[in-house]
Coordinates of C-alpha atoms and ligand atoms in Angstrom, one line a residue:
M1 CA -143.0 -55.4 171.6
N2 CA -140.0 -54.8 169.3
S3 CA -140.8 -55.4 165.7
P4 CA -138.6 -57.9 164.0
A5 CA -135.7 -56.5 162.0
L6 CA -136.4 -56.5 158.3
V7 CA -132.9 -57.5 157.4
D8 CA -130.3 -59.3 159.5
Q9 CA -128.1 -56.7 161.2
P10 CA -124.4 -57.6 160.8
T11 CA -122.8 -58.1 164.2
A12 CA -120.6 -55.1 164.9
R13 CA -117.1 -56.4 164.9
P14 CA -114.1 -54.2 165.7
R15 CA -111.8 -54.0 162.7
E16 CA -108.1 -54.8 163.1
P17 CA -106.2 -51.5 163.4
R18 CA -104.9 -50.5 160.0
R19 CA -101.3 -49.4 159.7
L20 CA -101.0 -45.8 158.5
A21 CA -98.1 -43.6 157.4
I22 CA -98.6 -39.9 156.8
L23 CA -96.2 -38.1 154.6
G24 CA -96.5 -34.4 155.4
S25 CA -98.3 -34.8 158.7
T26 CA -97.5 -31.2 159.7
G27 CA -99.3 -29.7 156.7
S28 CA -102.9 -28.9 156.1
I29 CA -103.7 -32.3 154.6
G30 CA -101.6 -34.0 157.3
C31 CA -103.3 -32.3 160.2
S32 CA -106.8 -33.0 158.7
T33 CA -105.8 -36.6 158.3
L34 CA -104.9 -36.9 161.9
D35 CA -108.2 -35.2 162.8
V36 CA -110.0 -37.9 160.8
V37 CA -108.0 -40.6 162.6
R38 CA -109.1 -39.1 165.9
H39 CA -112.7 -39.3 164.9
L40 CA -112.4 -42.9 163.5
G41 CA -111.1 -44.2 166.8
G42 CA -107.5 -43.0 167.1
R43 CA -105.0 -45.6 168.2
D44 CA -107.8 -48.3 168.4
A45 CA -108.4 -47.9 164.7
F46 CA -104.9 -47.0 163.3
E47 CA -101.4 -47.9 164.2
V48 CA -99.3 -45.0 163.0
A49 CA -96.2 -46.5 161.4
A50 CA -94.6 -43.2 160.4
L51 CA -95.1 -39.4 160.2
T52 CA -93.0 -37.0 158.3
G53 CA -92.6 -33.2 158.3
H54 CA -90.1 -30.6 157.2
T55 CA -89.7 -27.3 159.2
N56 CA -92.3 -27.7 161.9
I57 CA -90.6 -30.3 164.1
R58 CA -92.4 -29.3 167.4
L59 CA -95.7 -30.1 165.8
L60 CA -94.3 -33.3 164.3
A61 CA -93.0 -34.5 167.7
S62 CA -96.3 -33.7 169.4
Q63 CA -98.2 -35.6 166.8
A64 CA -95.9 -38.6 167.1
I65 CA -96.4 -38.6 170.9
E66 CA -100.2 -38.3 170.7
F67 CA -100.6 -41.1 168.1
G68 CA -97.7 -43.3 169.3
A69 CA -96.0 -43.2 166.0
E70 CA -93.3 -45.8 165.5
F71 CA -91.0 -43.6 163.3
V72 CA -90.8 -39.9 162.5
A73 CA -88.7 -38.1 159.9
T74 CA -88.1 -34.5 159.1
A75 CA -86.8 -33.7 155.6
D76 CA -84.5 -31.1 157.1
D77 CA -81.3 -32.9 158.1
S78 CA -80.1 -29.9 160.2
Q79 CA -82.9 -30.7 162.7
A80 CA -81.9 -34.3 163.5
A81 CA -80.7 -33.6 167.0
Q82 CA -83.5 -31.3 167.9
L83 CA -86.1 -33.8 166.8
K84 CA -84.4 -36.6 168.8
A85 CA -84.3 -34.3 171.9
L86 CA -88.1 -33.6 171.5
L87 CA -88.8 -37.4 171.4
A88 CA -86.3 -38.3 174.2
G89 CA -87.7 -41.0 176.5
T90 CA -90.7 -41.8 174.3
G91 CA -89.2 -44.8 172.5
I92 CA -90.2 -43.2 169.2
E93 CA -87.5 -43.7 166.5
S94 CA -86.6 -40.6 164.4
G95 CA -84.5 -39.7 161.4
A96 CA -83.7 -36.6 159.3
G97 CA -83.0 -35.8 155.7
H98 CA -84.4 -37.0 152.4
G99 CA -83.4 -40.6 153.1
A100 CA -85.3 -40.6 156.4
V101 CA -88.4 -39.5 154.6
I102 CA -88.0 -42.2 152.1
E103 CA -87.5 -44.7 154.9
A104 CA -90.7 -43.5 156.5
A105 CA -92.6 -43.9 153.3
G106 CA -91.4 -47.5 152.9
R107 CA -92.3 -48.6 156.4
D108 CA -94.8 -51.4 156.7
A109 CA -98.2 -49.7 156.3
D110 CA -101.6 -50.7 154.8
I111 CA -102.2 -47.1 153.7
V112 CA -100.0 -44.1 153.1
M113 CA -101.3 -40.5 153.0
A114 CA -99.3 -38.7 150.4
G115 CA -99.6 -35.1 151.8
I116 CA -96.2 -33.6 151.0
V117 CA -96.5 -30.4 148.9
G118 CA -94.9 -30.2 145.4
I119 CA -92.4 -32.4 143.5
A120 CA -90.7 -33.1 146.9
G121 CA -93.6 -35.6 147.4
L122 CA -92.8 -37.7 144.4
A123 CA -89.8 -39.9 145.6
P124 CA -91.4 -40.7 149.0
T125 CA -94.8 -41.5 147.4
L126 CA -93.0 -43.8 144.9
A127 CA -91.3 -45.6 147.7
A128 CA -94.6 -46.2 149.4
A129 CA -96.2 -47.4 146.1
A130 CA -93.3 -49.7 145.4
R131 CA -93.8 -51.3 148.9
G132 CA -97.4 -52.1 147.9
S133 CA -99.2 -49.8 150.4
D134 CA -102.5 -48.3 149.3
I135 CA -101.8 -44.6 148.4
A136 CA -104.3 -41.9 149.5
L137 CA -103.1 -39.3 147.1
A138 CA -103.3 -35.6 148.0
N139 CA -100.0 -34.8 146.3
K140 CA -101.2 -34.2 142.8
E141 CA -97.7 -33.4 141.5
C142 CA -97.0 -37.2 141.5
L143 CA -99.5 -37.7 138.6
V144 CA -98.8 -34.3 137.0
S145 CA -95.1 -34.9 136.7
A146 CA -94.7 -38.6 136.5
G147 CA -98.2 -39.6 135.0
A148 CA -98.1 -43.1 133.6
L149 CA -94.8 -44.0 135.3
F150 CA -96.4 -43.3 138.7
R151 CA -99.4 -45.4 137.9
K152 CA -97.0 -48.2 136.7
E153 CA -95.2 -48.1 140.1
I154 CA -98.6 -48.4 141.9
A155 CA -99.6 -51.4 139.7
R156 CA -96.2 -53.0 140.3
G157 CA -96.5 -52.7 144.1
G158 CA -100.1 -53.9 144.0
G159 CA -101.7 -51.2 146.2
R160 CA -104.7 -49.2 145.5
L161 CA -104.6 -45.5 144.4
L162 CA -107.3 -43.5 146.2
P163 CA -107.6 -39.9 145.2
V164 CA -107.9 -37.3 148.0
D165 CA -107.9 -34.2 145.9
S166 CA -111.6 -33.3 146.4
E167 CA -112.5 -33.1 142.7
H168 CA -110.8 -36.4 141.9
N169 CA -112.3 -38.0 145.0
A170 CA -115.7 -36.8 143.8
I171 CA -115.1 -38.4 140.4
H172 CA -113.9 -41.6 142.0
Q173 CA -117.1 -41.8 143.9
C174 CA -119.2 -41.0 140.8
L175 CA -117.4 -43.6 138.7
A176 CA -118.3 -46.3 141.3
S177 CA -121.7 -46.3 139.6
G178 CA -120.1 -48.3 136.8
G179 CA -120.4 -47.9 133.0
R180 CA -116.8 -46.7 132.8
E181 CA -116.6 -47.5 129.1
R182 CA -119.5 -45.1 128.4
L183 CA -117.9 -42.2 130.2
E184 CA -118.1 -39.2 128.0
R185 CA -116.8 -36.3 130.0
I186 CA -115.2 -35.3 133.3
I187 CA -116.3 -31.9 134.7
L188 CA -113.9 -30.5 137.2
T189 CA -115.4 -27.7 139.2
A190 CA -113.4 -24.8 140.3
S191 CA -114.3 -22.1 142.9
G192 CA -112.5 -19.5 140.7
G193 CA -110.5 -18.3 143.8
P194 CA -110.5 -14.9 145.4
F195 CA -109.8 -13.1 142.1
R196 CA -112.7 -14.6 140.1
N197 CA -114.2 -11.2 139.4
Y198 CA -111.0 -9.1 139.3
S199 CA -109.9 -7.3 136.2
L200 CA -106.4 -8.0 134.7
T201 CA -105.2 -4.6 136.2
Q202 CA -106.5 -5.6 139.7
M203 CA -104.9 -9.0 139.3
S204 CA -101.5 -7.5 138.4
Q205 CA -101.4 -5.8 141.8
V206 CA -102.3 -8.6 144.2
T207 CA -100.0 -9.7 147.0
P208 CA -99.1 -13.2 148.2
A209 CA -101.2 -12.6 151.3
T210 CA -104.4 -11.7 149.4
A211 CA -103.8 -14.6 147.0
A212 CA -103.5 -17.1 149.8
D213 CA -106.9 -16.1 151.2
H214 CA -109.2 -18.7 149.6
P215 CA -112.9 -18.0 149.9
N216 CA -114.1 -21.6 150.6
W217 CA -111.4 -24.0 151.4
S218 CA -108.8 -23.9 154.1
M219 CA -105.5 -25.2 152.6
G220 CA -101.7 -24.8 152.7
L221 CA -100.1 -21.6 151.4
K222 CA -98.9 -22.9 148.0
I223 CA -102.1 -24.6 146.9
S224 CA -104.1 -21.6 148.0
I225 CA -102.1 -19.3 145.7
D226 CA -102.3 -21.9 143.0
S227 CA -106.1 -21.8 143.4
A228 CA -106.1 -18.1 143.0
S229 CA -104.1 -18.3 139.7
M230 CA -106.0 -21.4 138.7
F231 CA -102.7 -23.3 138.3
N232 CA -104.2 -25.6 140.8
K233 CA -107.0 -26.4 138.4
A234 CA -104.4 -26.7 135.6
L235 CA -102.6 -29.4 137.7
E236 CA -105.9 -31.1 138.4
M237 CA -106.7 -31.4 134.7
I238 CA -103.4 -33.2 134.1
E239 CA -104.0 -35.2 137.3
A240 CA -107.4 -36.3 136.0
L241 CA -106.0 -37.3 132.6
Y242 CA -103.6 -39.8 134.2
L243 CA -105.8 -40.9 137.0
F244 CA -108.9 -41.7 134.9
E245 CA -107.0 -42.4 131.7
T246 CA -109.2 -40.2 129.5
S247 CA -108.3 -38.1 126.5
P248 CA -107.5 -34.4 127.1
D249 CA -110.7 -33.3 125.4
Q250 CA -112.9 -35.3 127.8
I251 CA -111.8 -33.0 130.6
E252 CA -113.7 -29.8 131.2
V253 CA -113.4 -27.1 133.8
L254 CA -116.5 -25.3 135.2
V255 CA -116.4 -22.4 137.6
H256 CA -118.7 -23.0 140.5
P257 CA -118.1 -20.3 143.2
Q258 CA -119.9 -22.1 146.1
S259 CA -117.7 -25.3 146.0
I260 CA -120.7 -27.5 146.8
V261 CA -120.6 -29.7 143.7
H262 CA -117.1 -31.1 144.0
S263 CA -117.0 -32.5 140.4
M264 CA -119.1 -34.4 137.9
V265 CA -119.0 -37.1 135.3
G266 CA -121.2 -37.4 132.2
Y267 CA -122.2 -40.6 130.4
S268 CA -123.2 -41.3 126.8
D269 CA -126.9 -41.7 127.8
G270 CA -126.9 -38.0 128.9
S271 CA -126.7 -38.7 132.6
I272 CA -124.6 -36.5 134.8
L273 CA -123.5 -37.8 138.2
A274 CA -122.1 -35.4 140.8
Q275 CA -120.8 -35.6 144.3
L276 CA -121.8 -32.8 146.7
G277 CA -120.9 -31.7 150.1
T278 CA -119.7 -28.8 152.2
P279 CA -116.1 -27.9 151.4
D280 CA -114.2 -29.9 154.0
M281 CA -111.2 -32.0 153.1
R282 CA -112.0 -34.4 155.9
T283 CA -114.8 -36.0 153.7
A284 CA -112.3 -37.0 151.0
I285 CA -109.7 -38.0 153.5
G286 CA -112.2 -40.1 155.4
Y287 CA -113.3 -41.7 152.2
A288 CA -109.8 -42.8 151.4
L289 CA -109.0 -44.0 154.9
A290 CA -112.2 -46.0 155.3
Y291 CA -112.4 -47.3 151.7
P292 CA -114.4 -49.3 150.6
E293 CA -116.5 -48.6 153.7
R294 CA -117.7 -45.2 154.8
A295 CA -116.4 -43.1 157.6
E296 CA -118.6 -41.4 160.2
L297 CA -117.3 -37.8 160.5
P298 CA -118.5 -34.6 162.1
V299 CA -118.4 -32.7 158.8
E300 CA -121.1 -30.0 158.4
R301 CA -124.0 -31.6 156.6
L302 CA -125.4 -29.9 153.5
D303 CA -128.7 -28.2 154.1
F304 CA -130.4 -27.7 150.7
T305 CA -133.0 -25.5 152.2
R306 CA -130.3 -23.0 153.2
L307 CA -128.5 -23.0 149.8
S308 CA -129.7 -19.9 148.0
R309 CA -128.2 -20.9 144.7
L310 CA -125.6 -22.9 142.8
D311 CA -123.8 -21.0 140.0
F312 CA -121.8 -22.4 137.2
H313 CA -120.0 -20.6 134.4
A314 CA -117.2 -21.1 131.9
P315 CA -113.7 -20.1 133.1
D316 CA -112.0 -17.0 131.5
E317 CA -108.7 -18.3 130.0
T318 CA -107.5 -14.7 129.3
R319 CA -107.4 -13.8 132.9
F320 CA -106.4 -17.4 133.9
P321 CA -104.0 -18.6 131.2
A322 CA -103.0 -21.6 133.4
L323 CA -105.9 -23.6 132.0
R324 CA -104.8 -23.0 128.4
L325 CA -101.3 -24.0 129.4
A326 CA -102.6 -27.3 131.0
R327 CA -104.4 -28.1 127.8
Q328 CA -101.2 -27.5 125.8
A329 CA -99.3 -29.8 128.3
M330 CA -101.9 -32.5 128.0
R331 CA -101.9 -32.4 124.2
Q332 CA -98.1 -32.5 124.0
G333 CA -97.7 -35.2 126.6
G334 CA -94.2 -36.5 127.2
T335 CA -92.4 -34.6 129.9
F336 CA -94.7 -31.6 129.6
G337 CA -96.5 -32.2 132.9
A338 CA -93.1 -32.2 134.7
V339 CA -92.1 -29.1 132.8
L340 CA -95.3 -27.2 133.6
N341 CA -95.1 -28.1 137.2
G342 CA -91.4 -27.4 137.7
A343 CA -91.7 -24.0 136.0
K344 CA -94.9 -23.3 138.0
E345 CA -93.2 -24.2 141.4
K346 CA -90.2 -22.0 140.6
A347 CA -92.5 -19.1 139.6
L348 CA -94.7 -19.6 142.7
E349 CA -91.7 -19.4 144.9
A350 CA -90.6 -16.1 143.2
F351 CA -94.1 -14.7 143.6
I352 CA -94.1 -15.6 147.3
A353 CA -90.6 -14.0 147.7
G354 CA -92.0 -10.8 146.1
E355 CA -89.7 -11.1 143.0
I356 CA -92.4 -11.2 140.4
G357 CA -96.1 -10.2 140.1
F358 CA -99.1 -12.5 140.2
L359 CA -99.8 -12.5 136.5
Q360 CA -96.1 -13.1 135.7
M361 CA -96.3 -16.6 137.1
A362 CA -98.2 -17.7 134.0
E363 CA -95.8 -15.6 131.8
V364 CA -92.9 -17.6 133.3
V365 CA -94.5 -21.0 132.7
E366 CA -95.5 -20.1 129.2
A367 CA -92.0 -18.9 128.3
V368 CA -90.5 -22.2 129.7
M369 CA -93.0 -24.4 127.8
S370 CA -92.4 -22.5 124.6
R371 CA -88.8 -23.7 124.6
Y372 CA -89.8 -27.3 124.1
G373 CA -91.0 -29.2 121.1
S374 CA -92.9 -32.4 121.4
S375 CA -91.2 -35.0 123.6
N376 CA -91.5 -38.7 124.3
A377 CA -93.0 -39.9 127.5
P378 CA -90.3 -40.1 130.2
D379 CA -89.0 -43.6 130.5
S380 CA -87.7 -43.3 134.0
I381 CA -88.3 -41.3 137.2
D382 CA -84.8 -39.9 136.7
A383 CA -86.0 -38.5 133.4
V384 CA -88.9 -36.8 135.2
F385 CA -86.5 -35.2 137.8
A386 CA -84.2 -34.1 134.9
A387 CA -87.2 -32.4 133.1
D388 CA -88.3 -30.8 136.4
A389 CA -84.7 -29.5 137.1
E390 CA -84.3 -28.1 133.6
A391 CA -87.7 -26.4 133.7
R392 CA -86.7 -24.7 137.0
T393 CA -83.4 -23.5 135.4
H394 CA -85.3 -22.0 132.4
A395 CA -87.9 -20.5 134.8
G396 CA -85.1 -18.9 136.9
E397 CA -83.7 -17.3 133.7
K398 CA -87.1 -15.9 132.8
I399 CA -87.7 -14.6 136.3
A400 CA -84.3 -12.9 136.2
A401 CA -85.2 -11.3 132.9
L402 CA -88.5 -10.0 134.2
R403 CA -86.8 -8.6 137.3
S404 CA -84.2 -6.7 135.3
A405 CA -86.9 -5.4 133.0
A406 CA -89.0 -4.1 135.9
Ligands
NDP501 P1 -98.9 -27.7 153.3 O1 -97.9 -26.7 152.8 O2 -99.9 -27.3 154.3 O3 -98.1 -28.9 153.9 C1 -97.1 -29.5 153.2 C2 -96.4 -30.7 154.0 O4 -95.2 -31.1 153.3 C3 -95.9 -30.2 155.4 O5 -96.0 -31.4 156.3 C4 -94.5 -29.8 155.2 O6 -93.7 -29.8 156.3 C5 -94.1 -30.9 154.2 N1 -93.0 -30.5 153.3 C6 -92.8 -29.2 152.7 N2 -91.7 -29.2 151.9 C7 -91.2 -30.5 152.1 C8 -90.0 -31.1 151.5 N3 -89.2 -30.4 150.7 N4 -89.8 -32.4 151.8 C9 -90.6 -33.1 152.6 N5 -91.7 -32.5 153.2 C10 -92.0 -31.2 152.9 O7 -99.6 -28.3 152.0 P2 -101.1 -29.0 151.9 O8 -101.3 -29.9 153.0 O9 -102.0 -27.9 151.6 O10 -100.9 -29.8 150.6 C11 -100.2 -31.0 150.5 C12 -100.5 -31.6 149.1 O11 -101.8 -32.0 149.0 C13 -100.2 -30.7 147.9 O12 -99.7 -31.5 146.9 C14 -101.5 -30.1 147.6 O13 -101.6 -29.8 146.2 C15 -102.4 -31.3 147.9 N6 -103.8 -30.9 148.2 C16 -104.0 -30.2 149.3 C17 -105.3 -29.8 149.6 C18 -105.6 -29.0 150.9 O14 -106.8 -28.8 151.2 N7 -104.7 -28.5 151.6 C19 -106.5 -30.2 148.8 C20 -106.1 -31.0 147.7 C21 -104.8 -31.4 147.4 P3 -93.6 -28.6 157.4 O15 -95.0 -28.0 157.4 O16 -93.2 -29.3 158.7 O17 -92.6 -27.7 156.8
MG502 MG1 -108.6 -29.9 144.4

């Protein structure tokens, strides 16, 4: 005889499909998001309102066909005809250029995955926020560059902001325990990247290919190199500042090479809460897509009996000056997030192009930041873009000076 259920089981009721747009669907976050969508029921669970890409239009078109997207956009306007040809006969609408990406972002969607890399993601994500969609935020540059203004747009639109960056997602999960007013500290963990144990001399000789080879996480090229220089953690400190509205000195960074503890929060009673898991972005993506429920995903489960150890140590700010620069940007406030990010993006492109060395990226950012005094918080998104553009110009000058001195 079956024993009676101890609690009433809710009748399983299929959820209405949720409308989803993915900005940057051809990237690492975009592809992982579509993988999560497949596992959560594919077209039965999600109506794909829009997908966007940039250079990889073959992949973009095949994703659109697999998921029955309503609209696809490539940011590259020279590829308009080719994208149309790839979608011929499918009934899928397409567009090309910056305006088309903005149009995709503003389509009717319950949730928008912000997975474009860099400041290029800001305007489309703002369009989605203004429309009132929930924002699953992978693009940390939105908060780093536009901070409070970005939050204001989200509040105005009325959607929710769900962090996908694994550290911030972990903190979001920890903060669900309540007691927010007694939060003392946020501890962002960092793997330390592939050069964690390198000397400065070794670091001065690394190539973009070795810098892109992250020991734990599989990510896009730029964020992988940013992880190696710890500029990724620098951006994440500023991201945390605006996301969780703390003061700069409540944000700590702790090197944790195994990437199992994804971040922690500390309360005034001495409690520390952490979120743990194997390093797989699908957990954070699934959390955002299923929120406030939980997704069921084939992510490798953590087996504590097989973990030999968890290490933690303080970061070395001499070898990784990005962290010191982030602290400076957080203290100075104003447009400093946009300046740091703009200079960093320009320096990163120069490193990838072989124009400057690995350690010179921080040298460029520091030189640009030193040109500014304190500034007021930007009062418009145009002011953010202006600060970004000016920082890139200054970074370009410093890069040219370094090249001619070499
Ligand atoms: P990728 O480089 O893998 O993908 C970037 C996406 O943006 C691609 O779809 C690319 O198109 C598109 N894109 C590139 N340039 C432009 C542009 N100028 N205009 C419009 N679209 C553009 O990056 P990731 O997926 O690794 O990262 C995306 C964002 O998520 C970044 O902000 C990153 O910091 C953040 N993030 C990523 C994590 C990860 O695990 N990858 C973890 C945490 C945060 P195409 O490929 O077709 O050229
Ligand atoms: Mg992260």
